[in-house]
XYZ file of C-alpha atoms in Angstrom:
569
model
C 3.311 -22.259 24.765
C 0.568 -22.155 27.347
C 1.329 -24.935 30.768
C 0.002 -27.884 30.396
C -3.072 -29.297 32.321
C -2.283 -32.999 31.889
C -2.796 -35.147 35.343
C -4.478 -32.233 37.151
C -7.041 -32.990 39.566
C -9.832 -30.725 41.359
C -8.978 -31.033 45.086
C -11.160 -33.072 47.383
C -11.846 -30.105 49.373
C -13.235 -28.382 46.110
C -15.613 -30.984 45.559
C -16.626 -31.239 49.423
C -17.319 -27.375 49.417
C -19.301 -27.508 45.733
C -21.210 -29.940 47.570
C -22.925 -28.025 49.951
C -22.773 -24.268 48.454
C -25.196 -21.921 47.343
C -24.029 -18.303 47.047
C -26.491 -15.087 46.205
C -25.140 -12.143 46.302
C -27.834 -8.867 45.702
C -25.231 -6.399 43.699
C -21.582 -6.526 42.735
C -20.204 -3.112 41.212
C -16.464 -3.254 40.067
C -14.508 -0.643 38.143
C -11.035 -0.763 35.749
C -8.979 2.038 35.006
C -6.267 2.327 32.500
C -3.777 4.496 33.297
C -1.929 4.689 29.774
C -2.553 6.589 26.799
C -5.136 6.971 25.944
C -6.902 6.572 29.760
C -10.241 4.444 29.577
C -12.528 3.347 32.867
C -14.474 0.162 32.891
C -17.601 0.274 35.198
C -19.329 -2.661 35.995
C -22.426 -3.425 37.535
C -23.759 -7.498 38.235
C -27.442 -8.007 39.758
C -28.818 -11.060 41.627
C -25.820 -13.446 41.290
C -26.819 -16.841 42.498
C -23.602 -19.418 42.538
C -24.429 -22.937 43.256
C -22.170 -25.909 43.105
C -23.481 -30.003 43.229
C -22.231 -33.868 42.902
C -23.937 -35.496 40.375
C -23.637 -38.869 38.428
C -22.667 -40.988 42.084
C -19.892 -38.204 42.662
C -18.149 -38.569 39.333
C -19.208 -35.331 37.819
C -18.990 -31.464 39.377
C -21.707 -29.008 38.164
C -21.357 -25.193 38.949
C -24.465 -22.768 37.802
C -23.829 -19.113 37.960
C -27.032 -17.057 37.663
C -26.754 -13.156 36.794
C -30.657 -11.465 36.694
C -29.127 -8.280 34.782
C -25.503 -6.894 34.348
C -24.613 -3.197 33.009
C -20.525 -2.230 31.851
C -19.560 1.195 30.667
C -16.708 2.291 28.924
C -15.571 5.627 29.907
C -13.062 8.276 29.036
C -11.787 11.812 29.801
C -13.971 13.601 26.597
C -16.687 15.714 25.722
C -18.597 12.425 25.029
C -17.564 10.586 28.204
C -19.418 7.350 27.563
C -17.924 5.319 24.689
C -20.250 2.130 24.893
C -22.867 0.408 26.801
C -24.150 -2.886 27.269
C -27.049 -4.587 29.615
C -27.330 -8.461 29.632
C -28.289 -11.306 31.581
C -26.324 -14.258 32.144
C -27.244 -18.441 32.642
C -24.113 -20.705 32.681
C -23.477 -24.019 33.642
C -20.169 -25.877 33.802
C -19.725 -29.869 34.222
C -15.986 -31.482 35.627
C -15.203 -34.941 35.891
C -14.941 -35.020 40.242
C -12.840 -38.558 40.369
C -9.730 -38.630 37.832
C -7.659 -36.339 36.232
C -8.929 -32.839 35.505
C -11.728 -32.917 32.544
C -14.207 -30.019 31.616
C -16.513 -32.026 30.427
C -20.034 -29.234 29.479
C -20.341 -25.820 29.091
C -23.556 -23.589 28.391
C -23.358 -20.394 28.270
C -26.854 -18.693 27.707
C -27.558 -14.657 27.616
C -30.734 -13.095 27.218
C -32.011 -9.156 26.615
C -28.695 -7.864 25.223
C -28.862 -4.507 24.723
C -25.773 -2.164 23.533
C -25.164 1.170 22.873
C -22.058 2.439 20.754
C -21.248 5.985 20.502
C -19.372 7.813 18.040
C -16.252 8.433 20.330
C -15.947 4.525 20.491
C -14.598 4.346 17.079
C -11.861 6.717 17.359
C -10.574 5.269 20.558
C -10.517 2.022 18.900
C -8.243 3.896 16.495
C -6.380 5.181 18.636
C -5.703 1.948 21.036
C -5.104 0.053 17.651
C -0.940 -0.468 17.576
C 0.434 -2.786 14.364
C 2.087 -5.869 16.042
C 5.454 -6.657 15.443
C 6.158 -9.967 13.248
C 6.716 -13.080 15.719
C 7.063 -17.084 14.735
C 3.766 -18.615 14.644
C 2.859 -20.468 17.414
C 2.249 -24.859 16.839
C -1.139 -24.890 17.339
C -0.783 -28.730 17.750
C 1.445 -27.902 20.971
C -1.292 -25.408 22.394
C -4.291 -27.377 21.704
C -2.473 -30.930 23.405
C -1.273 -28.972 26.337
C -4.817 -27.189 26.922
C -7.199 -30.326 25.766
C -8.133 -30.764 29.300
C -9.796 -27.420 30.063
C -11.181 -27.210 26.445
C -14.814 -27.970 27.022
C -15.773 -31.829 25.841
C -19.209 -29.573 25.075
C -19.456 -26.167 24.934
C -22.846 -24.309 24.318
C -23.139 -20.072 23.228
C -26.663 -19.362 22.910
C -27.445 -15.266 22.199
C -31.288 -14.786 22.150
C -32.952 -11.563 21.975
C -29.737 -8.627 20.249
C -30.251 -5.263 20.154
C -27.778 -2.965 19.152
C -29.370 0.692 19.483
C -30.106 2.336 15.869
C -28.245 -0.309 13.919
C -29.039 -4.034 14.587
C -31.293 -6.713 15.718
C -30.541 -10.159 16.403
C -33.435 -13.276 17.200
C -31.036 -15.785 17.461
C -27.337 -17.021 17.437
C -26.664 -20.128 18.432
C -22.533 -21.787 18.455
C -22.036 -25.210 19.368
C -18.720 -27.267 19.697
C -17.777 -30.805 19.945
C -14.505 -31.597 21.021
C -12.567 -34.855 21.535
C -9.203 -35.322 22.124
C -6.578 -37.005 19.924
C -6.371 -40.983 21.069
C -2.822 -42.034 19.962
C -2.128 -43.853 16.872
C -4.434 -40.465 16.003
C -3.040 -37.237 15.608
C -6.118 -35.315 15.144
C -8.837 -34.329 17.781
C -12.107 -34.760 16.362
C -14.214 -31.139 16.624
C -17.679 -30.562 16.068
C -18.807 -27.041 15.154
C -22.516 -26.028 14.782
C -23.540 -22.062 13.930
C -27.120 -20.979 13.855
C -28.435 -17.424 12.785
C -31.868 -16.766 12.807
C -33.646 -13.190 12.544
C -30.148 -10.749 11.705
C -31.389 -6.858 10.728
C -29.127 -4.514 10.331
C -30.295 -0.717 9.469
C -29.340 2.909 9.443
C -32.327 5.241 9.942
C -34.928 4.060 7.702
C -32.777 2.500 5.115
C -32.404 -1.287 5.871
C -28.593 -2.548 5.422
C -29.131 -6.325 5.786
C -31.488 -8.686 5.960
C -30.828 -12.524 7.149
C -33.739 -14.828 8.109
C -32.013 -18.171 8.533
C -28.262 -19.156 8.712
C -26.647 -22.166 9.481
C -23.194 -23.731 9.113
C -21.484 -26.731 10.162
C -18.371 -28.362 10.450
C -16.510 -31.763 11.327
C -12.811 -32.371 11.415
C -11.857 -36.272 11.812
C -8.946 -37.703 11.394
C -7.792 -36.675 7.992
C -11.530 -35.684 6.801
C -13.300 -32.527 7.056
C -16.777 -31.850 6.256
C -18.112 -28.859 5.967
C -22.090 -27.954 5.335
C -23.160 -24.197 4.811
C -27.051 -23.069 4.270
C -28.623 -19.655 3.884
C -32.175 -18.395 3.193
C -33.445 -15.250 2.669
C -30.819 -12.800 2.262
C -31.058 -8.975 1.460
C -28.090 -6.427 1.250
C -28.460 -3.129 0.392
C -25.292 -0.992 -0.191
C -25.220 3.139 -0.471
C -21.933 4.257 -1.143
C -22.352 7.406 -0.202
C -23.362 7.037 3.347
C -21.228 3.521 3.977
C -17.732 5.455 2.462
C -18.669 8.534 4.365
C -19.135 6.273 7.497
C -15.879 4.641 7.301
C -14.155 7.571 6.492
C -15.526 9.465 9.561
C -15.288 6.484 11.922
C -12.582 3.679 10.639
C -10.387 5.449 8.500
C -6.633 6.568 9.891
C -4.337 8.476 7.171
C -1.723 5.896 6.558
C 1.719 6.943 5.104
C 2.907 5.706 1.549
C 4.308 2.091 2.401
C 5.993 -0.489 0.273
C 4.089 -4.105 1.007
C 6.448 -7.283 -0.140
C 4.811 -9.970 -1.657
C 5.443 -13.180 0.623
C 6.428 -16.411 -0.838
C 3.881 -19.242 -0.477
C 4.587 -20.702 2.540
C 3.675 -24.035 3.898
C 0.223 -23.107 6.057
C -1.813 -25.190 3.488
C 0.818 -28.442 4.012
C -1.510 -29.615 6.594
C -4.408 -30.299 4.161
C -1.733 -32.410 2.120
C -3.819 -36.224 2.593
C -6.704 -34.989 3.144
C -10.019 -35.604 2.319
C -12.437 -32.706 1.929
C -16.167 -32.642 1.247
C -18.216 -29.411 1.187
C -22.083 -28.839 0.198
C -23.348 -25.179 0.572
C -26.716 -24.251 -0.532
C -28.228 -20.370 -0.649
C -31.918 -19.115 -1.423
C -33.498 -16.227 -2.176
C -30.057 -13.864 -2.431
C -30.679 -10.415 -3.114
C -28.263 -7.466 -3.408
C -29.026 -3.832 -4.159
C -26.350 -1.498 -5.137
C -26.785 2.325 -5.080
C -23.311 4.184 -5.958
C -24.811 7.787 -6.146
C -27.718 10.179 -6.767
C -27.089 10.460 -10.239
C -26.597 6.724 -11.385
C -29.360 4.088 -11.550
C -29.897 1.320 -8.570
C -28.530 -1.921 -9.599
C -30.371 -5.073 -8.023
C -28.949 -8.700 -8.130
C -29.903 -12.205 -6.932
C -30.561 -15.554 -7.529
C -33.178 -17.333 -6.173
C -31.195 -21.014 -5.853
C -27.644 -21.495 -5.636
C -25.847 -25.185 -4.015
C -22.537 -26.016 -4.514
C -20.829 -29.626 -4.093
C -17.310 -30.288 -3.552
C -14.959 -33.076 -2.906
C -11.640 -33.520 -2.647
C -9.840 -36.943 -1.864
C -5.863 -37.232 -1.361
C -4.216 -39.528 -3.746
C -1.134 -41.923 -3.508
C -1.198 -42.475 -6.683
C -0.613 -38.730 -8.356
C 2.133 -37.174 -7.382
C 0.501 -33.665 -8.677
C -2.185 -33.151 -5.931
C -5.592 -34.719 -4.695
C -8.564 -36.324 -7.231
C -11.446 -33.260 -6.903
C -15.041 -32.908 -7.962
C -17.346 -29.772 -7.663
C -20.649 -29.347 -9.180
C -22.763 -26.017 -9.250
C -26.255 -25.317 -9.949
C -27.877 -21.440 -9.858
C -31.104 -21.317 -10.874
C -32.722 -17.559 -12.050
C -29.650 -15.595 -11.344
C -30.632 -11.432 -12.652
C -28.964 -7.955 -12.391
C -31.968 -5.273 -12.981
C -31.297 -1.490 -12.883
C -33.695 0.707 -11.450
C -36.249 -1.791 -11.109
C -37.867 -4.063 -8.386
C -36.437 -7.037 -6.443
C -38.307 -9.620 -8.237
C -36.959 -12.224 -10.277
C -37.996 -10.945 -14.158
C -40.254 -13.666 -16.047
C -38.578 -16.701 -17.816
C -39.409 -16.091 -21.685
C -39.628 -12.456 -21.713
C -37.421 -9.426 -21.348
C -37.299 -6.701 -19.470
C -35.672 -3.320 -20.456
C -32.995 -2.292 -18.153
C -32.169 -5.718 -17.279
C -28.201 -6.393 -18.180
C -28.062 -10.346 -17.078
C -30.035 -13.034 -16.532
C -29.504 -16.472 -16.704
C -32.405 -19.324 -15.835
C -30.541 -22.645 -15.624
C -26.811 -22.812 -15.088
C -24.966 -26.425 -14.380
C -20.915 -26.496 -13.831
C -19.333 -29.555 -13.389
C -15.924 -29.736 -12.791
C -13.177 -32.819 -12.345
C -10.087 -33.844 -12.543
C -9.081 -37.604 -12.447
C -5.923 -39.496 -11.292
C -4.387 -39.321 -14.473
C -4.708 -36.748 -17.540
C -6.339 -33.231 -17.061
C -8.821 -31.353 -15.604
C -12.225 -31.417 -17.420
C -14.802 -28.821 -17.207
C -18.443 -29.318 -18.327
C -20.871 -26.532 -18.404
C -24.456 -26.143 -19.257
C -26.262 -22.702 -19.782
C -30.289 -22.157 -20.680
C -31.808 -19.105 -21.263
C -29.182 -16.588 -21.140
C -29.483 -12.615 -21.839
C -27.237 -9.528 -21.585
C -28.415 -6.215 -22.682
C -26.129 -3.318 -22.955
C -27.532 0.708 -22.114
C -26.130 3.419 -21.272
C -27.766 3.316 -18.284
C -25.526 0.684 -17.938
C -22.271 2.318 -18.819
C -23.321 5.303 -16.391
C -23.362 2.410 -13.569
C -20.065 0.940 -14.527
C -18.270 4.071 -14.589
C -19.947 5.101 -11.260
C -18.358 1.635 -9.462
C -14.994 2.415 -11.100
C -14.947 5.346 -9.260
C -16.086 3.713 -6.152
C -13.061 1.192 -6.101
C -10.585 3.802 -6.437
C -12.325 5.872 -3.431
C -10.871 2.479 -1.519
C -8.208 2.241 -3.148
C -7.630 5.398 -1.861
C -8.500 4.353 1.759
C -4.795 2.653 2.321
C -2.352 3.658 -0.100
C 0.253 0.456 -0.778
C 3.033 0.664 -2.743
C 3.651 -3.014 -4.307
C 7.088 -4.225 -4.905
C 7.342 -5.275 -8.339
C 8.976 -8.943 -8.013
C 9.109 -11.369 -11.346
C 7.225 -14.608 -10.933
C 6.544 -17.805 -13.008
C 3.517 -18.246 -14.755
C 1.726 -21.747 -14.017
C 0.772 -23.667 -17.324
C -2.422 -25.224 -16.444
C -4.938 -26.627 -18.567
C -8.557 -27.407 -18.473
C -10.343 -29.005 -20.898
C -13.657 -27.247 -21.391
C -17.184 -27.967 -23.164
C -19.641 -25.485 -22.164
C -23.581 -25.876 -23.897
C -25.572 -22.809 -23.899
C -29.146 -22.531 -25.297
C -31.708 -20.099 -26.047
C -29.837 -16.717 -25.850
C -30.811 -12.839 -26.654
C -28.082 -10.273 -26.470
C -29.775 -6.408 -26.966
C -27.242 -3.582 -27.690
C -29.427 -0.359 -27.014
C -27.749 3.326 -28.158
C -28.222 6.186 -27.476
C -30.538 7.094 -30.004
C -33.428 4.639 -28.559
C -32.213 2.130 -31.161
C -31.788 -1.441 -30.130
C -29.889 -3.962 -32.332
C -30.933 -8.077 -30.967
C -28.846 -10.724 -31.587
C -30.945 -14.121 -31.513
C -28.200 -17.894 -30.679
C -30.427 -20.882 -30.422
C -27.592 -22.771 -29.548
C -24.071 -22.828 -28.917
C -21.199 -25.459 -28.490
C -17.740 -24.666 -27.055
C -14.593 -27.213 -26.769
C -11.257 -26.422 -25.494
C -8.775 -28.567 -25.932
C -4.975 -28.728 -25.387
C -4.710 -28.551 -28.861
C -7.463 -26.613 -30.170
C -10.734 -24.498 -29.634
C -14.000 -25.183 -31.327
C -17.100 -23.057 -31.450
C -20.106 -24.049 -33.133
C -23.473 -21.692 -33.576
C -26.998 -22.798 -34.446
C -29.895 -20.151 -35.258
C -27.959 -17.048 -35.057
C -30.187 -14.488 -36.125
C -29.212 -9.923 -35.986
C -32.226 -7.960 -35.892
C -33.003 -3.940 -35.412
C -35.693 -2.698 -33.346
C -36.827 0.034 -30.821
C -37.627 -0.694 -27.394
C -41.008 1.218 -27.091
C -42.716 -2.067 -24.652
C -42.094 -2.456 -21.461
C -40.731 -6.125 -22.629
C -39.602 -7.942 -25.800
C -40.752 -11.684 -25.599
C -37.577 -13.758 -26.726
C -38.945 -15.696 -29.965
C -36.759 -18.581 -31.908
C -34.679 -17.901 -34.482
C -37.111 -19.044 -36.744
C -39.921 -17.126 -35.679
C -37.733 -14.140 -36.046
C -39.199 -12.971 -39.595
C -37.410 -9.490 -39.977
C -33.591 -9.865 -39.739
C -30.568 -8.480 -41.401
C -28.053 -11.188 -40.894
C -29.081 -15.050 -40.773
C -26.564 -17.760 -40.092
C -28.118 -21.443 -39.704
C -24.788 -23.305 -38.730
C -21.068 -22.143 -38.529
C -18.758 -24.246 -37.006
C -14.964 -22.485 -36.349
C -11.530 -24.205 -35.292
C -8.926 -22.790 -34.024
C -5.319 -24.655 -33.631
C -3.645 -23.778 -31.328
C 0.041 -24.909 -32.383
C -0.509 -23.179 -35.955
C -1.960 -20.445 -35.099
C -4.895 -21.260 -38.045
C -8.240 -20.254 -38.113
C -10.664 -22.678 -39.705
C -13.986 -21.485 -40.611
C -17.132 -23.728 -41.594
C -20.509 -22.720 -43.031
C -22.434 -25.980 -43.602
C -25.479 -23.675 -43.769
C -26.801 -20.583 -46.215
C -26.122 -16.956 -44.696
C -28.246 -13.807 -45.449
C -26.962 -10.994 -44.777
C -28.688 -7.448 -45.509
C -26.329 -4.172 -45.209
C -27.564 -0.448 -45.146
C -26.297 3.207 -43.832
C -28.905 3.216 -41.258
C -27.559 -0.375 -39.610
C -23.863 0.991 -39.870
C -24.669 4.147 -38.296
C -26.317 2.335 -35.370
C -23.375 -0.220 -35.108
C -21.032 2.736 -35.200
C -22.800 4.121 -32.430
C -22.582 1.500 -29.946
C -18.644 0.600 -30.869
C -18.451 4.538 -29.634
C -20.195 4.512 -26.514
C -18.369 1.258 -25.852
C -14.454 2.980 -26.428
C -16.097 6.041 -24.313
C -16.720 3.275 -21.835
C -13.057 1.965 -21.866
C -11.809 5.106 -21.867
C -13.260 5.847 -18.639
C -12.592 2.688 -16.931
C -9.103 2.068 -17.998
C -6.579 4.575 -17.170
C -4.226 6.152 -19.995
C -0.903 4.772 -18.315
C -2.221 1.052 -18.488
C -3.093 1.635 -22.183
C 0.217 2.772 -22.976
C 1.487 -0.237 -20.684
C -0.198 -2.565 -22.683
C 0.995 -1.152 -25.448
C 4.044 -0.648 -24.861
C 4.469 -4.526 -23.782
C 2.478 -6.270 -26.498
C 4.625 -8.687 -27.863
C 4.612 -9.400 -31.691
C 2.335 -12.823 -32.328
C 3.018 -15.090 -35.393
C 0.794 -14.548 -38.309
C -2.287 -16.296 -37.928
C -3.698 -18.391 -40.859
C -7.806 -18.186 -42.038
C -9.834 -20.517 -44.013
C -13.284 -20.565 -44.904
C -15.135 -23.691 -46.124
């Protein structure tokens, strides 16, 4: 552990000299060189320092201000490409002590303006090369370190970053840190810490494609004695991802072969004990999220977002329940879409799109669990539509084939170890209105299925699903849009199912089917060719995605289930 700075004082000599100081100093060059493999050189360059100490608050408080108009650093090496990196900033800081007493840091601001940096493509590979895996050690008490160092850790510290560039890859208007910090006052055994983050203006690019875009970020977070609250907020937020240039970039810069290595699994261990009593509340709120995904030249785009998305958690200890803490969380995303080959724009509320696999308008998730009994899980959906293509299956197989290119990246051998499945139950009731499902083949046929409503229930002891207004239909997708109609405005269907209700129990293994309603149902060859096209192109899709040795796996391992029991009313 680090010394302790308890009873430490600043020397009265200290505080006579701050007293009367000024220092400037016109240029201050300084270099580093490492003589070990691999050899780097540090070159450093400071501008205009001005140093100026003062007695402030009837001689109870120190201030120092250090002034630096422009500094330059280098990073060097024996190469071809002998400059690594490069970076220009000025610097404004201010520091505050307590002058009478034992030592205290009371204020810290730390401000730098004009950043500019350069990294060059031999910086990544010396990273690589300087990069050594540590060796396994005990964990320091962070308790012990932050008691021993509590009186240097600034009462008030203040990281303000105005003004980023980073040349041919980011810009940065603002970042902002903040921290509060108090020490622990005995019977308390936490500090209380403040921490404010603000992110304003963040661009990332590569040539002309832009990477990221962030106009406003902020997060922040207070730790009391046995509380933490935590508050999160984003708004406006674009990522674009090309797989071929990103994978191609980490696998020119980042990527070191790695032998074939076996990884145990750890047992849980106690670094989540600490949270045991305590209470945690948690509110983060995001608008105006937008993703776009482009795996490769010959697949479609796919763009995703949502345009509101907040999230509401709490979590109080409990003396009472010997399982674990009493929790709430609530969720609400409005107009969440996935759109392939299309624009960024949210598509309309009543009509669909072609080429749009998911959208949902309204969803509400509440979740709980009380003192006593289980879990309970209450969900509300409006205006939900999937559409399957084979546009879509194109995409899917496309991102398979990105996750193995990672997966190929670091190749980890996991130890196969038995472990103990965790019975847990939640009781669920989920209410989703007004949805469209479209199952397009490849024959420019389209078959809609129409739900004006439907109910789900989980219990412990069974599941119940109930359907309202379910309504199959054929069609082909000649508009630009299909305009989502009622089931009973729907006047050409071949299958028409007013009410079903079906139960399953869980301890018999029975199903129990209801119709309270009439069903029409109209067959033909044309309808079962098109249904037999779409169950191919969805095995073809399987196929692709699920290796032959995990089919035979799952094969192989499927245990024999009791006979299950039907009954139709």
């Amino acid at each position: 552990p680090p010394p302790s700075f308890h009873n430490q004082r600043i020397p009265p000599t200290v505080i006579t000299f701050a007293q009367f100081m000024a220092v400037d100093i016109h240029s201050v060059t300084g270099v580093f060189l490492w003589t070990e493999s691999p050899e780097w050189l540090l070159h450093m360059t400071l501008t205009d320092i001005h140093i100026d100490g003062s007695i402030l608050h009837s001689s109870r408080s120190l201030l120092v201000n250090i002034t630096v108009r422009s500094s330059s650093a280098k990073l060097l090496r024996h190469a071809a490409d002998a400059c690594l990196a490069e970076l220009s900033v000025a610097l404004a800081a201010e520091a505050t002590f307590v002058a009478q007493g034992p030592l205290s840091l009371e204020e810290v601001y730390v401000g730098l303006e004009h950043t500019k940096a350069v990294i060059n493509d031999g910086f990544y590979s010396f990273v690589q090369e300087r990069h050594k895996t540590e060796p396994l050690s005990s964990k320091p008490d962070l308790a012990i370190i932050v008691q021993r160092l509590a009186p240097i850790i600034p009462k008030l510290l203040t990281l303000k970053l105005e003004d980023a560039l980073l040349q041919d890859m980011a810009t940065l208007q603002l970042f902002q840190f903040k921290t509060k910090f108090t020490p622990a006052i005995p019977p308390a055994t936490w500090p209380q810490l403040g921490v404010e983050l603000k992110v304003t203006g963040f661009h990332v690019s590569k040539d002309t494609c832009k990477l990221l875009i962030l106009d406003k970020l902020s997060f922040d977070a207070e730790v009391m004695e046995k509380a933490i609250i935590v508050q999160f907020s984003l708004k406006n937020l674009l990522v674009s991802y090309d797989h071929e240039n990103v994978y191609s970039w980490l696998l020119t810069h980042l990527h070191q072969p790695q032998d074939l290595q076996e990884v145990e699994d750890e047992e849980e261990v106690s670094d989540w004990e600490w949270l045991q009593g305590v209470e945690l509340k948690g509110k983060a709120e995001l608008l105006n999220v937008t993703t776009i995904l482009r795996l490769s030249q010959a697949s479609v785009d796919a763009v995703s977002g949502f345009n509101h998305l907040k999230v509401v958690c709490t979590c109080n200890p409990s003396t009472f329940n010997a399982e674990g803490h009493k929790y709430t969380a609530e969720l609400l995303m409005e107009s969440a879409w996935c759109r392939l080959n299309s624009g960024q724009d949210a598509p309309p509320g009543k009509s669909h799109i072609w080429g749009t696999p998911l959208y949902l308008g309204v969803t509400l998730v509440n979740l709980r669990r009380p003192l006593t009994g289980p879990a309970r899980l209450q969900g509300m959906l409006d205006i939900v539509r999937a559409e399957w293509s084979p546009p879509l299956a194109s995409f899917l197989s496309h991102a398979a084939s990105c996750v193995k290119d990672y997966q190929s990246l670091r190749r980890v051998q996991q130890s196969s170890r038995s472990s103990s499945a965790m019975n847990l139950h939640i009781d669920t009731t989920i209410n989703i209105t007004n949805t469209n499902a479209f199952f397009i083949a490849d024959k420019k046929v389209c078959i809609v299925v129409r739900l004006d409503k439907m109910l789900v229930d989980s219990r412990q002891v069974k599941l119940s699903v109930t359907l309202e207004g379910a309504k199959i239909m054929s069609l082909s997708p000649t508009k630009a849009q299909f305009t989502c109609l009622r089931s009973e405005e729907i006047k050409a269907a071949c299958c028409h199912v007013k009410m079903v209700r079906a139960e399953w129990h869980r301890q018999d293994n029975m199903w129990l089917v209801e119709l309270t309603e009439e069903v029409d149902t109209v067959w033909s060859p044309n309808l079962h060719l098109k249904l037999l096209t779409l169950f191919k192109e969805m095995k073809a899709l399987r196929n692709t995605l699920v290796s032959p040795e995990t089919v035979v796996s799952e094969s192989s391992t499927m245990t024999e289930s009791p006979p299950r029991k039907l009954q139709v009313k």
